[in-house]
């Protein structure tokens, strides 16, 4: 696993062979981060990485200048691996939460500029995650949710859906807070 760009560009981390988590491919990661540049500036942003897995996205976000990254991962071994990677970088811009993503979202009382969610594609509750992000009001008004999922999922009818990108077998759906007349200033 490697960091593509930013302050820690080129840093490599060897993922233990025993891990079940699949890091987002470099090809897909590089392309989705290129798309993100048209939506928001990560430099100085607050970010949330749900189902952090190997920490690949969290590390990339820190390297790209996020002021703080909260990584949520339930698996003990994966969380320990993420912690070791962060320690190797010597950064203090990360918060690692070892626990259930759904409990975390329900109890979280803050908003983020950017949220990345990469649940296991076979997760029973996968389709509910975008709804929960908006139900629990986790996203800043100009923020962005990037949701990685399998090809069988289609979120295009979701009220907060913005666009879909596909890179090989990796699919991303992008979501934003729906704008109302009041937030867009279109009052009559």
CSV table of N, CA, C and O in Angstrom, one decimal, residues 90-142:
chain,number,residue,atom,x,y,z
A,90,UNK,N,4.5,9.9,12.1
A,90,UNK,CA,4.7,10.9,13.1
A,90,UNK,C,3.7,12.1,13.1
A,90,UNK,O,4.0,13.2,13.5
A,91,UNK,N,2.5,11.8,12.6
A,91,UNK,CA,1.5,12.8,12.6
A,91,UNK,C,0.6,12.7,13.8
A,91,UNK,O,0.4,11.7,14.4
A,92,UNK,N,0.1,13.9,14.2
A,92,UNK,CA,-0.9,14.0,15.3
A,92,UNK,C,-2.2,14.5,14.8
A,92,UNK,O,-3.0,15.0,15.5
A,93,UNK,N,-2.5,14.3,13.5
A,93,UNK,CA,-3.7,14.8,12.9
A,93,UNK,C,-4.8,13.7,12.7
A,93,UNK,O,-5.8,13.9,12.1
A,94,UNK,N,-4.5,12.6,13.4
A,94,UNK,CA,-5.4,11.5,13.2
A,94,UNK,C,-6.0,11.1,14.6
A,94,UNK,O,-5.4,11.2,15.6
A,95,UNK,N,-7.3,10.6,14.5
A,95,UNK,CA,-7.9,10.1,15.6
A,95,UNK,C,-8.4,8.7,15.2
A,95,UNK,O,-9.2,8.6,14.2
A,96,UNK,N,-8.0,7.6,15.9
A,96,UNK,CA,-8.5,6.3,15.5
A,96,UNK,C,-9.5,5.8,16.5
A,96,UNK,O,-9.3,5.8,17.7
A,97,UNK,N,-10.7,5.5,16.0
A,97,UNK,CA,-11.7,4.9,16.8
A,97,UNK,C,-11.9,3.5,16.4
A,97,UNK,O,-12.2,3.1,15.3
A,98,UNK,N,-11.6,2.6,17.4
A,98,UNK,CA,-11.8,1.2,17.2
A,98,UNK,C,-13.2,0.8,17.7
A,98,UNK,O,-13.5,0.9,18.9
A,99,UNK,N,-14.1,0.6,16.8
A,99,UNK,CA,-15.4,0.3,17.1
A,99,UNK,C,-16.4,0.2,15.9
A,99,UNK,O,-15.9,0.3,14.8
A,100,UNK,N,-17.6,-0.1,16.2
A,100,UNK,CA,-18.6,-0.3,15.2
A,100,UNK,C,-19.0,1.0,14.5
A,100,UNK,O,-19.3,2.0,15.2
A,101,UNK,N,-18.9,1.1,13.2
A,101,UNK,CA,-19.2,2.3,12.4
A,101,UNK,C,-20.6,2.8,12.7
A,101,UNK,O,-20.9,4.0,12.8
A,102,UNK,N,-21.6,1.9,12.8
A,102,UNK,CA,-23.0,2.3,13.0
A,102,UNK,C,-23.2,2.9,14.3
A,102,UNK,O,-23.9,4.0,14.4
A,103,UNK,N,-22.6,2.4,15.4
A,103,UNK,CA,-22.7,3.0,16.7
A,103,UNK,C,-22.0,4.4,16.7
A,103,UNK,O,-22.4,5.3,17.3
A,104,UNK,N,-20.8,4.4,16.0
A,104,UNK,CA,-20.1,5.7,15.9
A,104,UNK,C,-20.9,6.8,15.3
A,104,UNK,O,-21.0,7.9,15.8
A,105,UNK,N,-21.5,6.5,14.1
A,105,UNK,CA,-22.3,7.5,13.4
A,105,UNK,C,-23.5,8.0,14.3
A,105,UNK,O,-23.8,9.1,14.3
A,106,UNK,N,-24.1,7.0,15.0
A,106,UNK,CA,-25.3,7.4,15.8
A,106,UNK,C,-24.9,8.3,17.0
A,106,UNK,O,-25.6,9.2,17.3
A,107,UNK,N,-23.7,8.1,17.5
A,107,UNK,CA,-23.3,8.9,18.7
A,107,UNK,C,-22.4,10.1,18.4
A,107,UNK,O,-22.1,10.9,19.2
A,108,UNK,N,-22.0,10.2,17.1
A,108,UNK,CA,-21.1,11.3,16.7
A,108,UNK,C,-21.9,12.7,16.7
A,108,UNK,O,-23.0,12.7,16.2
A,109,UNK,N,-21.3,13.7,17.3
A,109,UNK,CA,-21.9,15.0,17.4
A,109,UNK,C,-21.1,16.1,16.7
A,109,UNK,O,-21.1,17.2,17.2
A,110,UNK,N,-20.5,15.7,15.6
A,110,UNK,CA,-19.8,16.7,14.9
A,110,UNK,C,-20.0,16.5,13.4
A,110,UNK,O,-20.5,15.4,13.0
A,111,UNK,N,-19.6,17.5,12.6
A,111,UNK,CA,-19.7,17.4,11.2
A,111,UNK,C,-18.3,17.4,10.5
A,111,UNK,O,-17.4,17.9,11.1
A,112,UNK,N,-18.3,16.8,9.3
A,112,UNK,CA,-17.0,16.7,8.6
A,112,UNK,C,-17.2,17.3,7.2
A,112,UNK,O,-18.2,17.3,6.6
A,113,UNK,N,-16.0,17.8,6.7
A,113,UNK,CA,-16.0,18.4,5.4
A,113,UNK,C,-16.0,17.3,4.3
A,113,UNK,O,-16.5,17.4,3.2
A,114,UNK,N,-15.4,16.1,4.7
A,114,UNK,CA,-15.3,15.0,3.8
A,114,UNK,C,-15.5,13.7,4.5
A,114,UNK,O,-14.9,13.5,5.6
A,115,UNK,N,-16.3,12.8,3.9
A,115,UNK,CA,-16.5,11.5,4.5
A,115,UNK,C,-16.3,10.5,3.4
A,115,UNK,O,-16.8,10.6,2.3
A,116,UNK,N,-15.4,9.5,3.8
A,116,UNK,CA,-15.2,8.4,2.8
A,116,UNK,C,-15.7,7.1,3.5
A,116,UNK,O,-15.3,6.9,4.7
A,117,UNK,N,-16.5,6.3,2.9
A,117,UNK,CA,-17.0,5.1,3.4
A,117,UNK,C,-16.7,3.9,2.5
A,117,UNK,O,-17.1,4.0,1.3
A,118,UNK,N,-16.1,2.9,3.0
A,118,UNK,CA,-15.7,1.8,2.1
A,118,UNK,C,-16.1,0.5,2.9
A,118,UNK,O,-15.2,-0.2,3.4
A,119,UNK,N,-17.4,0.2,3.0
A,119,UNK,CA,-17.8,-1.0,3.8
A,119,UNK,C,-17.5,-2.3,3.0
A,119,UNK,O,-17.3,-2.2,1.8
A,120,UNK,N,-17.5,-3.4,3.7
A,120,UNK,CA,-17.4,-4.7,2.9
A,120,UNK,C,-18.6,-4.7,1.9
A,120,UNK,O,-19.7,-4.4,2.3
A,121,UNK,N,-18.3,-5.1,0.7
A,121,UNK,CA,-19.4,-5.1,-0.3
A,121,UNK,C,-20.5,-6.0,0.0
A,121,UNK,O,-21.6,-5.9,-0.5
A,122,UNK,N,-20.3,-7.0,0.9
A,122,UNK,CA,-21.3,-8.0,1.3
A,122,UNK,C,-22.1,-7.6,2.5
A,122,UNK,O,-22.9,-8.3,3.0
A,123,UNK,N,-21.7,-6.4,3.1
A,123,UNK,CA,-22.4,-6.0,4.3
A,123,UNK,C,-23.9,-5.8,4.1
A,123,UNK,O,-24.3,-5.1,3.1
A,124,UNK,N,-24.7,-6.4,4.9
A,124,UNK,CA,-26.1,-6.4,4.8
A,124,UNK,C,-26.7,-5.0,4.8
A,124,UNK,O,-27.6,-4.7,4.0
A,125,UNK,N,-26.1,-4.1,5.7
A,125,UNK,CA,-26.6,-2.8,5.8
A,125,UNK,C,-26.0,-1.8,4.9
A,125,UNK,O,-26.2,-0.6,5.0
A,126,UNK,N,-25.2,-2.2,3.9
A,126,UNK,CA,-24.5,-1.3,3.0
A,126,UNK,C,-25.4,-0.2,2.4
A,126,UNK,O,-25.0,0.9,2.5
A,127,UNK,N,-26.5,-0.5,1.9
A,127,UNK,CA,-27.4,0.5,1.2
A,127,UNK,C,-27.9,1.5,2.1
A,127,UNK,O,-28.3,2.6,1.7
A,128,UNK,N,-27.8,1.3,3.5
A,128,UNK,CA,-28.4,2.3,4.4
A,128,UNK,C,-27.4,3.4,4.8
A,128,UNK,O,-27.7,4.4,5.3
A,129,UNK,N,-26.1,3.1,4.5
A,129,UNK,CA,-25.0,4.0,4.9
A,129,UNK,C,-25.2,5.5,4.5
A,129,UNK,O,-25.1,6.4,5.3
A,130,UNK,N,-25.4,5.8,3.2
A,130,UNK,CA,-25.6,7.2,2.8
A,130,UNK,C,-26.8,7.8,3.6
A,130,UNK,O,-26.7,9.0,4.0
A,131,UNK,N,-27.9,7.1,3.7
A,131,UNK,CA,-29.0,7.6,4.5
A,131,UNK,C,-28.6,8.0,5.9
A,131,UNK,O,-29.0,9.0,6.4
A,132,UNK,N,-27.9,7.1,6.5
A,132,UNK,CA,-27.5,7.4,7.9
A,132,UNK,C,-26.5,8.6,8.1
A,132,UNK,O,-26.7,9.3,9.0
A,133,UNK,N,-25.6,8.7,7.1
A,133,UNK,CA,-24.8,9.9,7.1
A,133,UNK,C,-25.6,11.2,7.2
A,133,UNK,O,-25.3,12.1,7.9
A,134,UNK,N,-26.7,11.3,6.4
A,134,UNK,CA,-27.5,12.5,6.3
A,134,UNK,C,-28.5,12.5,7.5
A,134,UNK,O,-28.7,13.6,8.0
A,135,UNK,N,-29.0,11.4,7.9
A,135,UNK,CA,-29.9,11.3,9.1
A,135,UNK,C,-29.2,11.8,10.3
A,135,UNK,O,-29.8,12.6,11.1
A,136,UNK,N,-27.9,11.4,10.5
A,136,UNK,CA,-27.2,11.8,11.7
A,136,UNK,C,-26.5,13.2,11.5
A,136,UNK,O,-25.7,13.6,12.4
A,137,UNK,N,-26.7,13.8,10.3
A,137,UNK,CA,-26.1,15.1,10.1
A,137,UNK,C,-24.6,15.2,10.3
A,137,UNK,O,-24.1,16.1,11.0
A,138,UNK,N,-23.9,14.3,9.6
A,138,UNK,CA,-22.5,14.2,9.8
A,138,UNK,C,-21.7,15.1,8.8
A,138,UNK,O,-20.5,15.2,9.0
A,139,UNK,N,-22.3,15.6,7.8
A,139,UNK,CA,-21.6,16.3,6.7
A,139,UNK,C,-21.9,17.8,6.8
A,139,UNK,O,-23.0,18.2,6.9
A,140,UNK,N,-20.8,18.5,6.6
A,140,UNK,CA,-20.9,20.0,6.6
A,140,UNK,C,-21.7,20.4,5.3
A,140,UNK,O,-21.8,19.6,4.3
A,141,UNK,N,-22.4,21.6,5.3
A,141,UNK,CA,-23.2,21.9,4.2
A,141,UNK,C,-22.5,21.9,2.8
A,141,UNK,O,-23.1,21.5,1.8
A,142,UNK,N,-21.3,22.2,2.7
A,142,UNK,CA,-20.5,22.1,1.4
A,142,UNK,C,-19.7,20.9,1.3
A,142,UNK,O,-18.8,20.7,0.5
